[in-house]
Each structure stands twice: as C-alpha cells, then as structure tokens.
PDB file of C-alpha atoms and ligand atoms in Angstrom:
ATOM      1  CA  UNK R 282     -10.453  13.229 -11.154  1.00 47.00           C
ATOM      2  CA  UNK R 283     -12.701  16.248 -10.636  1.00 47.00           C
ATOM      3  CA  UNK R 284     -11.028  19.243  -9.034  1.00 54.00           C
ATOM      4  CA  UNK R 285     -13.454  19.197  -6.122  1.00 86.00           C
ATOM      5  CA  UNK R 286     -12.162  15.916  -4.706  1.00 96.00           C
ATOM      6  CA  UNK R 287      -8.574  15.774  -3.517  1.00 97.00           C
ATOM      7  CA  UNK R 288      -6.957  12.381  -4.014  1.00 98.00           C
ATOM      8  CA  UNK R 289      -4.047  11.644  -1.700  1.00 98.00           C
ATOM      9  CA  UNK R 290      -1.761   8.691  -2.262  1.00 98.00           C
ATOM     10  CA  UNK R 291      -0.576   7.202   1.032  1.00 98.00           C
ATOM     11  CA  UNK R 292       2.487   5.006   0.899  1.00 98.00           C
ATOM     12  CA  UNK R 293       5.545   3.853   2.797  1.00 97.00           C
ATOM     13  CA  UNK R 294       7.927   0.927   3.007  1.00 96.00           C
ATOM     14  CA  UNK R 295       7.518  -2.220   5.049  1.00 96.00           C
ATOM     15  CA  UNK R 296       6.941  -1.447   8.713  1.00 97.00           C
ATOM     16  CA  UNK R 297       6.806   2.317   8.185  1.00 98.00           C
ATOM     17  CA  UNK R 298       3.396   2.667   9.823  1.00 98.00           C
ATOM     18  CA  UNK R 299       0.979   2.892   6.870  1.00 97.00           C
ATOM     19  CA  UNK R 300      -1.591   0.798   8.695  1.00 97.00           C
ATOM     20  CA  UNK R 301      -1.259   2.939  11.832  1.00 98.00           C
ATOM     21  CA  UNK R 302      -1.848   6.054   9.696  1.00 98.00           C
ATOM     22  CA  UNK R 303      -4.714   4.473   7.701  1.00 98.00           C
ATOM     23  CA  UNK R 304      -6.439   3.353  10.892  1.00 98.00           C
ATOM     24  CA  UNK R 305      -6.181   6.836  12.350  1.00 98.00           C
ATOM     25  CA  UNK R 306      -7.565   8.438   9.187  1.00 98.00           C
ATOM     26  CA  UNK R 307     -10.433   5.934   9.037  1.00 97.00           C
ATOM     27  CA  UNK R 308     -11.215   6.629  12.691  1.00 98.00           C
ATOM     28  CA  UNK R 309     -11.401  10.343  11.846  1.00 97.00           C
ATOM     29  CA  UNK R 310     -13.928   9.532   9.117  1.00 97.00           C
ATOM     30  CA  UNK R 311     -11.714   9.933   6.052  1.00 97.00           C
ATOM     31  CA  UNK R 312     -12.391   7.735   3.041  1.00 98.00           C
ATOM     32  CA  UNK R 313      -9.664   5.258   2.192  1.00 98.00           C
ATOM     33  CA  UNK R 314      -9.241   2.830  -0.664  1.00 98.00           C
ATOM     34  CA  UNK R 315      -6.780   0.092   0.229  1.00 97.00           C
ATOM     35  CA  UNK R 316      -4.748  -1.291  -2.677  1.00 97.00           C
ATOM     36  CA  UNK R 317      -4.122  -4.560  -0.825  1.00 94.00           C
ATOM     37  CA  UNK R 318      -7.863  -5.087  -0.430  1.00 96.00           C
ATOM     38  CA  UNK R 319      -8.452  -4.258  -4.099  1.00 97.00           C
ATOM     39  CA  UNK R 320      -5.640  -6.668  -5.038  1.00 95.00           C
ATOM     40  CA  UNK R 321      -7.497  -9.466  -3.233  1.00 95.00           C
ATOM     41  CA  UNK R 322     -10.850  -8.525  -4.757  1.00 96.00           C
ATOM     42  CA  UNK R 323      -9.626  -8.632  -8.362  1.00 96.00           C
ATOM     43  CA  UNK R 324      -8.428 -12.237  -8.021  1.00 97.00           C
ATOM     44  CA  UNK R 325     -11.422 -13.538  -6.066  1.00 96.00           C
ATOM     45  CA  UNK R 326     -12.833 -16.911  -7.201  1.00 94.00           C
ATOM     46  CA  UNK R 327     -14.623 -16.523 -10.534  1.00 92.00           C
ATOM     47  CA  UNK R 328     -12.908 -13.210 -11.381  1.00 95.00           C
ATOM     48  CA  UNK R 329     -11.322 -12.357 -14.723  1.00 95.00           C
ATOM     49  CA  UNK R 330      -8.109 -11.520 -12.892  1.00 95.00           C
ATOM     50  CA  UNK R 331      -7.853 -15.008 -11.426  1.00 97.00           C
ATOM     51  CA  UNK R 332      -8.587 -16.568 -14.850  1.00 96.00           C
ATOM     52  CA  UNK R 333      -5.766 -14.530 -16.332  1.00 96.00           C
ATOM     53  CA  UNK R 334      -3.346 -15.620 -13.612  1.00 96.00           C
ATOM     54  CA  UNK R 335      -4.259 -19.275 -14.202  1.00 97.00           C
ATOM     55  CA  UNK R 336      -3.874 -18.848 -17.978  1.00 97.00           C
ATOM     56  CA  UNK R 337      -0.359 -17.533 -17.364  1.00 95.00           C
ATOM     57  CA  UNK R 338       0.912 -19.515 -14.364  1.00 96.00           C
ATOM     58  CA  UNK R 339      -1.145 -22.711 -14.617  1.00 95.00           C
ATOM     59  CA  UNK R 340      -3.765 -24.265 -12.347  1.00 95.00           C
ATOM     60  CA  UNK R 341      -1.020 -25.131  -9.817  1.00 95.00           C
ATOM     61  CA  UNK R 342      -1.666 -21.698  -8.294  1.00 96.00           C
ATOM     62  CA  UNK R 343      -5.206 -22.727  -7.275  1.00 97.00           C
ATOM     63  CA  UNK R 344      -6.277 -24.195  -3.961  1.00 95.00           C
ATOM     64  CA  UNK R 345      -8.636 -27.156  -3.938  1.00 93.00           C
ATOM     65  CA  UNK R 346     -11.674 -24.936  -3.440  1.00 91.00           C
ATOM     66  CA  UNK R 347     -10.771 -22.825  -6.525  1.00 92.00           C
ATOM     67  CA  UNK R 348      -9.351 -19.850  -4.661  1.00 94.00           C
ATOM     68  CA  UNK R 349      -5.879 -18.450  -5.237  1.00 96.00           C
ATOM     69  CA  UNK R 350      -2.977 -20.146  -3.472  1.00 96.00           C
ATOM     70  CA  UNK R 351      -1.114 -16.939  -2.633  1.00 93.00           C
ATOM     71  CA  UNK R 352       1.885 -18.673  -1.110  1.00 93.00           C
ATOM     72  CA  UNK R 353       2.362 -20.802  -4.240  1.00 95.00           C
ATOM     73  CA  UNK R 354       1.947 -17.802  -6.538  1.00 95.00           C
ATOM     74  CA  UNK R 355       4.454 -15.789  -4.488  1.00 90.00           C
ATOM     75  CA  UNK R 356       6.933 -18.668  -4.696  1.00 91.00           C
ATOM     76  CA  UNK R 357       6.625 -18.772  -8.496  1.00 93.00           C
ATOM     77  CA  UNK R 358       6.611 -15.015  -8.927  1.00 89.00           C
ATOM     78  CA  UNK R 359       9.672 -14.381  -6.771  1.00 81.00           C
ATOM     79  CA  UNK R 360      11.685 -17.151  -8.441  1.00 87.00           C
ATOM     80  CA  UNK R 361      12.459 -15.246 -11.634  1.00 89.00           C
ATOM     81  CA  UNK R 362      12.443 -11.660 -12.776  1.00 89.00           C
ATOM     82  CA  UNK R 363      10.266 -12.585 -15.768  1.00 94.00           C
ATOM     83  CA  UNK R 364       7.615 -14.238 -13.613  1.00 94.00           C
ATOM     84  CA  UNK R 365       7.517 -11.257 -11.284  1.00 90.00           C
ATOM     85  CA  UNK R 366       7.142  -8.854 -14.219  1.00 92.00           C
ATOM     86  CA  UNK R 367       4.311 -10.981 -15.655  1.00 94.00           C
ATOM     87  CA  UNK R 368       2.505 -11.055 -12.327  1.00 94.00           C
ATOM     88  CA  UNK R 369       2.875  -7.309 -11.930  1.00 91.00           C
ATOM     89  CA  UNK R 370       1.619  -6.589 -15.411  1.00 91.00           C
ATOM     90  CA  UNK R 371      -1.491  -8.719 -14.809  1.00 93.00           C
ATOM     91  CA  UNK R 372      -2.162  -7.251 -11.371  1.00 94.00           C
ATOM     92  CA  UNK R 373      -1.173  -3.597 -11.471  1.00 92.00           C
ATOM     93  CA  UNK R 374      -3.305  -2.489 -14.408  1.00 91.00           C
ATOM     94  CA  UNK R 375      -6.352  -4.179 -12.872  1.00 95.00           C
ATOM     95  CA  UNK R 376      -5.695  -2.717  -9.432  1.00 95.00           C
ATOM     96  CA  UNK R 377      -5.334   0.757 -10.913  1.00 95.00           C
ATOM     97  CA  UNK R 378      -8.535   0.383 -12.963  1.00 95.00           C
ATOM     98  CA  UNK R 379     -10.533  -0.860  -9.971  1.00 96.00           C
ATOM     99  CA  UNK R 380      -9.177   1.862  -7.673  1.00 97.00           C
ATOM    100  CA  UNK R 381     -10.145   4.391 -10.339  1.00 96.00           C
ATOM    101  CA  UNK R 382     -13.708   3.023 -10.436  1.00 97.00           C
ATOM    102  CA  UNK R 383     -14.005   3.138  -6.642  1.00 98.00           C
ATOM    103  CA  UNK R 384     -12.586   6.675  -6.545  1.00 97.00           C
ATOM    104  CA  UNK R 385     -15.050   7.819  -9.222  1.00 96.00           C
ATOM    105  CA  UNK R 386     -17.909   6.420  -7.128  1.00 97.00           C
ATOM    106  CA  UNK R 387     -16.793   8.470  -4.123  1.00 97.00           C
ATOM    107  CA  UNK R 388     -16.347  11.579  -6.269  1.00 96.00           C
ATOM    108  CA  UNK R 389     -19.855  11.170  -7.679  1.00 96.00           C
ATOM    109  CA  UNK R 390     -21.158  10.806  -4.135  1.00 96.00           C
ATOM    110  CA  UNK R 391     -19.642  14.211  -3.316  1.00 95.00           C
ATOM    111  CA  UNK R 392     -16.535  13.202  -1.345  1.00 96.00           C
ATOM    112  CA  UNK R 393     -14.117  16.074  -0.772  1.00 95.00           C
ATOM    113  CA  UNK R 394     -11.039  13.969  -0.064  1.00 97.00           C
ATOM    114  CA  UNK R 395      -9.959  10.421  -0.623  1.00 98.00           C
ATOM    115  CA  UNK R 396      -6.873   8.444   0.379  1.00 98.00           C
ATOM    116  CA  UNK R 397      -5.412   5.746  -1.846  1.00 98.00           C
ATOM    117  CA  UNK R 398      -3.359   3.578   0.501  1.00 98.00           C
ATOM    118  CA  UNK R 399      -0.837   1.552  -1.480  1.00 97.00           C
ATOM    119  CA  UNK R 400       2.465   0.072  -0.274  1.00 94.00           C
ATOM    120  CA  UNK R 401       3.751   0.077  -3.871  1.00 93.00           C
ATOM    121  CA  UNK R 402       2.201   3.364  -4.980  1.00 96.00           C
ATOM    122  CA  UNK R 403       5.384   4.459  -6.761  1.00 96.00           C
ATOM    123  CA  UNK R 404       6.636   1.037  -7.835  1.00 91.00           C
ATOM    124  CA  UNK R 405       3.271   0.085  -9.379  1.00 91.00           C
ATOM    125  CA  UNK R 406       2.757   3.369 -11.203  1.00 91.00           C
ATOM    126  CA  UNK R 407      -0.221   4.447  -9.094  1.00 94.00           C
ATOM    127  CA  UNK R 408       1.158   7.828  -8.029  1.00 96.00           C
ATOM    128  CA  UNK R 409      -0.315   9.410 -11.152  1.00 95.00           C
ATOM    129  CA  UNK R 410      -3.809   8.751  -9.799  1.00 95.00           C
ATOM    130  CA  UNK R 411      -3.134  10.997  -6.814  1.00 97.00           C
ATOM    131  CA  UNK R 412      -3.093  14.800  -6.619  1.00 97.00           C
ATOM    132  CA  UNK R 413      -0.395  14.507  -3.982  1.00 98.00           C
ATOM    133  CA  UNK R 414       1.511  11.770  -2.177  1.00 98.00           C
ATOM    134  CA  UNK R 415       2.049  11.401   1.563  1.00 98.00           C
ATOM    135  CA  UNK R 416       4.894   9.107   2.556  1.00 98.00           C
ATOM    136  CA  UNK R 417       5.058   7.437   5.956  1.00 98.00           C
ATOM    137  CA  UNK R 418       8.654   6.709   6.886  1.00 98.00           C
ATOM    138  CA  UNK R 419      10.768   5.744   9.886  1.00 97.00           C
ATOM    139  CA  UNK R 420      14.433   4.944  10.410  1.00 96.00           C
ATOM    140  CA  UNK R 421      15.278   1.598   8.876  1.00 95.00           C
ATOM    141  CA  UNK R 422      16.398   0.077  12.182  1.00 96.00           C
ATOM    142  CA  UNK R 423      13.106   1.054  13.812  1.00 97.00           C
ATOM    143  CA  UNK R 424      11.066  -0.377  10.915  1.00 97.00           C
ATOM    144  CA  UNK R 425      13.053  -3.578  11.156  1.00 97.00           C
ATOM    145  CA  UNK R 426      12.451  -3.923  14.909  1.00 96.00           C
ATOM    146  CA  UNK R 427       8.737  -3.189  14.563  1.00 96.00           C
ATOM    147  CA  UNK R 428       8.220  -5.759  11.809  1.00 96.00           C
ATOM    148  CA  UNK R 429      10.324  -8.311  13.684  1.00 95.00           C
ATOM    149  CA  UNK R 430       8.089  -7.877  16.696  1.00 94.00           C
ATOM    150  CA  UNK R 431       4.859  -7.853  14.665  1.00 94.00           C
ATOM    151  CA  UNK R 432       5.522 -10.750  12.287  1.00 93.00           C
ATOM    152  CA  UNK R 433       8.111 -12.813  14.076  1.00 88.00           C
ATOM    153  CA  UNK R 434      10.283 -12.878  10.930  1.00 89.00           C
ATOM    154  CA  UNK R 435      14.058 -13.115  10.724  1.00 92.00           C
ATOM    155  CA  UNK R 436      16.089 -10.006  10.120  1.00 94.00           C
ATOM    156  CA  UNK R 437      17.387 -11.456   6.820  1.00 94.00           C
ATOM    157  CA  UNK R 438      13.848 -12.067   5.593  1.00 90.00           C
ATOM    158  CA  UNK R 439      12.722  -8.530   6.452  1.00 94.00           C
ATOM    159  CA  UNK R 440      15.838  -7.043   4.854  1.00 94.00           C
ATOM    160  CA  UNK R 441      15.205  -8.950   1.629  1.00 89.00           C
ATOM    161  CA  UNK R 442      11.645  -7.602   1.538  1.00 88.00           C
ATOM    162  CA  UNK R 443      12.976  -4.082   2.138  1.00 93.00           C
ATOM    163  CA  UNK R 444      15.487  -4.530  -0.677  1.00 90.00           C
ATOM    164  CA  UNK R 445      12.672  -5.421  -3.103  1.00 85.00           C
ATOM    165  CA  UNK R 446      11.046  -2.009  -2.513  1.00 91.00           C
ATOM    166  CA  UNK R 447      12.109   1.408  -3.771  1.00 94.00           C
ATOM    167  CA  UNK R 448      14.655   2.848  -1.291  1.00 95.00           C
ATOM    168  CA  UNK R 449      13.122   5.281   1.146  1.00 94.00           C
ATOM    169  CA  UNK R 450      15.417   8.118   0.013  1.00 95.00           C
ATOM    170  CA  UNK R 451      13.993   7.874  -3.500  1.00 97.00           C
ATOM    171  CA  UNK R 452      10.451   7.808  -2.171  1.00 98.00           C
ATOM    172  CA  UNK R 453      11.128  10.870  -0.031  1.00 97.00           C
ATOM    173  CA  UNK R 454      12.263  12.758  -3.136  1.00 98.00           C
ATOM    174  CA  UNK R 455       9.000  11.872  -4.917  1.00 97.00           C
ATOM    175  CA  UNK R 456       6.612  12.527  -2.022  1.00 98.00           C
ATOM    176  CA  UNK R 457       4.828  15.824  -1.367  1.00 98.00           C
ATOM    177  CA  UNK R 458       4.594  15.198   2.382  1.00 98.00           C
ATOM    178  CA  UNK R 459       6.851  13.018   4.531  1.00 98.00           C
ATOM    179  CA  UNK R 460       5.343  11.793   7.797  1.00 98.00           C
ATOM    180  CA  UNK R 461       8.183  10.667  10.029  1.00 97.00           C
ATOM    181  CA  UNK R 462       7.020   7.843  12.273  1.00 98.00           C
ATOM    182  CA  UNK R 463      10.266   7.177  14.131  1.00 97.00           C
ATOM    183  CA  UNK R 464       8.692   8.425  17.370  1.00 97.00           C
ATOM    184  CA  UNK R 465       5.718   7.210  19.363  1.00 97.00           C
ATOM    185  CA  UNK R 466       2.128   6.856  18.194  1.00 98.00           C
ATOM    186  CA  UNK R 467       0.988   9.971  20.062  1.00 98.00           C
ATOM    187  CA  UNK R 468       3.565  11.971  18.153  1.00 98.00           C
ATOM    188  CA  UNK R 469       2.414  10.383  14.879  1.00 98.00           C
ATOM    189  CA  UNK R 470      -1.206  11.355  15.522  1.00 98.00           C
ATOM    190  CA  UNK R 471      -0.239  14.937  16.403  1.00 98.00           C
ATOM    191  CA  UNK R 472       1.769  15.219  13.180  1.00 98.00           C
ATOM    192  CA  UNK R 473      -1.168  13.854  11.218  1.00 98.00           C
ATOM    193  CA  UNK R 474      -3.560  16.343  12.778  1.00 98.00           C
ATOM    194  CA  UNK R 475      -1.239  19.189  11.726  1.00 98.00           C
ATOM    195  CA  UNK R 476      -0.866  17.876   8.175  1.00 98.00           C
ATOM    196  CA  UNK R 477      -4.608  17.315   7.804  1.00 98.00           C
ATOM    197  CA  UNK R 478      -5.272  20.867   8.987  1.00 97.00           C
ATOM    198  CA  UNK R 479      -2.706  22.297   6.581  1.00 97.00           C
ATOM    199  CA  UNK R 480      -3.489  20.271   3.473  1.00 96.00           C
ATOM    200  CA  UNK R 481      -7.207  19.480   3.564  1.00 93.00           C
TER     201      UNK R 481
HETATM  202  P1  ATP B  50       3.671  -3.279   6.266  1.00 90.13           P
HETATM  203  O1  ATP B  50       3.946  -2.602   4.993  1.00 90.13           O
HETATM  204  O2  ATP B  50       4.768  -4.188   6.657  1.00 90.13           O
HETATM  205  O3  ATP B  50       2.324  -3.917   6.358  1.00 90.13           O
HETATM  206  P2  ATP B  50       2.921  -0.843   7.687  1.00 90.13           P
HETATM  207  O4  ATP B  50       3.608   0.263   6.986  1.00 90.13           O
HETATM  208  O5  ATP B  50       1.456  -1.003   7.498  1.00 90.13           O
HETATM  209  O6  ATP B  50       3.710  -2.178   7.446  1.00 90.13           O
HETATM  210  P3  ATP B  50       2.307  -0.830  10.517  1.00 90.13           P
HETATM  211  O7  ATP B  50       1.745  -2.202  10.496  1.00 90.13           O
HETATM  212  O8  ATP B  50       1.381   0.320  10.680  1.00 90.13           O
HETATM  213  O9  ATP B  50       3.230  -0.605   9.241  1.00 90.13           O
HETATM  214  O10 ATP B  50       3.438  -0.707  11.619  1.00 90.13           O
HETATM  215  C1  ATP B  50       4.395  -1.745  11.811  1.00 90.13           C
HETATM  216  C2  ATP B  50       4.368  -2.214  13.274  1.00 90.13           C
HETATM  217  O11 ATP B  50       4.850  -1.163  14.090  1.00 90.13           O
HETATM  218  C3  ATP B  50       2.981  -2.543  13.780  1.00 90.13           C
HETATM  219  O12 ATP B  50       3.053  -3.601  14.684  1.00 90.13           O
HETATM  220  C4  ATP B  50       2.556  -1.242  14.470  1.00 90.13           C
HETATM  221  O13 ATP B  50       1.640  -1.486  15.518  1.00 90.13           O
HETATM  222  C5  ATP B  50       3.869  -0.737  15.016  1.00 90.13           C
HETATM  223  N1  ATP B  50       3.950   0.737  15.025  1.00 90.13           N
HETATM  224  C6  ATP B  50       3.603   1.592  14.036  1.00 90.13           C
HETATM  225  N2  ATP B  50       3.858   2.853  14.380  1.00 90.13           N
HETATM  226  C7  ATP B  50       4.373   2.825  15.622  1.00 90.13           C
HETATM  227  C8  ATP B  50       4.847   3.811  16.538  1.00 90.13           C
HETATM  228  N3  ATP B  50       4.854   5.117  16.209  1.00 90.13           N
HETATM  229  N4  ATP B  50       5.297   3.405  17.722  1.00 90.13           N
HETATM  230  C9  ATP B  50       5.318   2.102  18.046  1.00 90.13           C
HETATM  231  N5  ATP B  50       4.902   1.105  17.254  1.00 90.13           N
HETATM  232  C10 ATP B  50       4.431   1.451  16.038  1.00 90.13           C
END
C-alpha cells in the first residue's frame, strides 16, 4: 500500500463493540471496508467463490434459488476441524484479495486513511494488510451481557463462539491500539476522538 494512505485494521472479539466503533467512524466520514460484507460478496450467486464452495461441500449448501445456505454451510463447517480449515482456505484468500482490490481503489482515488474492519483480522491472516491494528475490547462479562441482550442467545452458545476466537489477551499483545469499551458509548466516542487525533 502506498505510504500516503494509512491502512488501519479494526478488530475485536464477539460483542466487543466493533460495529459501534465502525458506525461512529463512518458517521465521521472515514472510509471503511467491512470484511463481513466482502465475505458475502465473494459467494454471491454466480460467483467463483460460490462455485468453489459447491465443488468442495456439494450442492447441499445451496438454497432453492441458487444462493448460499449459510446455516447449512456453518453446520457442515463447524462439524469437523478439516471442514472448517477447508472453508477458511477457500474464503480467507478471496476475502483478502478482494479487500486489497477495494483498498487499492481508495488509494488511487487519493484517500488518506482507510479502515479494514474484520472480526477475524488476526485469525484470518489479514493483519499484514494493515499499517497498524486497533483492537476494540471490553471485559468478557460485559461482552457476554451485551450479546445476550442483542441476540437473545444462551450464555453457553456465546461462550462457545468466544472460545472459537483468539483470546483477547493474545489480541491485545498484537494490537497497536487497544480501545477499551467496557464503559458507556459516550466514553467510547471520546476515546475514539482522542485516538483519531493522535494517530491520523
Ligand atoms: P459482534 O462481533 O458480535 O458482531 P461487535 O463487536 O460488532 O459484535 P457491537 O454490535 O458493536 O459489537 O456491540 C455489541 C452490543 O453491545 C450491541 O448491541 C451494541 O449496541 C452494544 N454496545 C456496544 N458498545 C456499547 C457501550 N459502550 N455501552 C452499551 N452498549 C454497547
């Protein structure tokens, strides 16, 4: 990436507040590329990504209309370690390539800063695309309560999703900036304003 555009990876575990941070940044006019959105785009009906998934997992992962049956794919992929690794190897390289293309477009258009928002930035090997990484984090109990309230999921279900991610202590050691979101939203926004002023 050209030196004149700063690329910031934005990540955090389940319920940490990535969406709250992304929304705030977008509201302030910052450019964001969302890995979840890119992940949906690369397996849209008719895409090469979807064809590759079908070649590997079979047409049972398709809905009647030809779109991807995400629930079915998740069921298959979480059943065995091998299936999960296969899914990741099909998806991650494509996500990274597409994010790279989108980032290059913004750089060519003269953008000075760009955020790559990715829940699995570290796990999926995307951190290398960023000049620096900002981690959103909050105490585990708080994250759990927030997700419980938001998604109406059981504690056991949320804990199993947390366990599938890199522990927050490890992420903190890898991040350049840690944004603690254990307090209220007003506090989060004030912290963000300070960090933006310091780093951009
Ligand atoms: P996920 O990875 O699970 O999608 P996320 O990191 O995007 O989560 P958010 O969706 O931003 O997290 O936050 C989780 C929930 O907590 C949301 O319902 C959000 O509105 C709420 N929330 C986020 N930050 C705060 C805060 N500082 N105070 C109160 N509620 C918050």
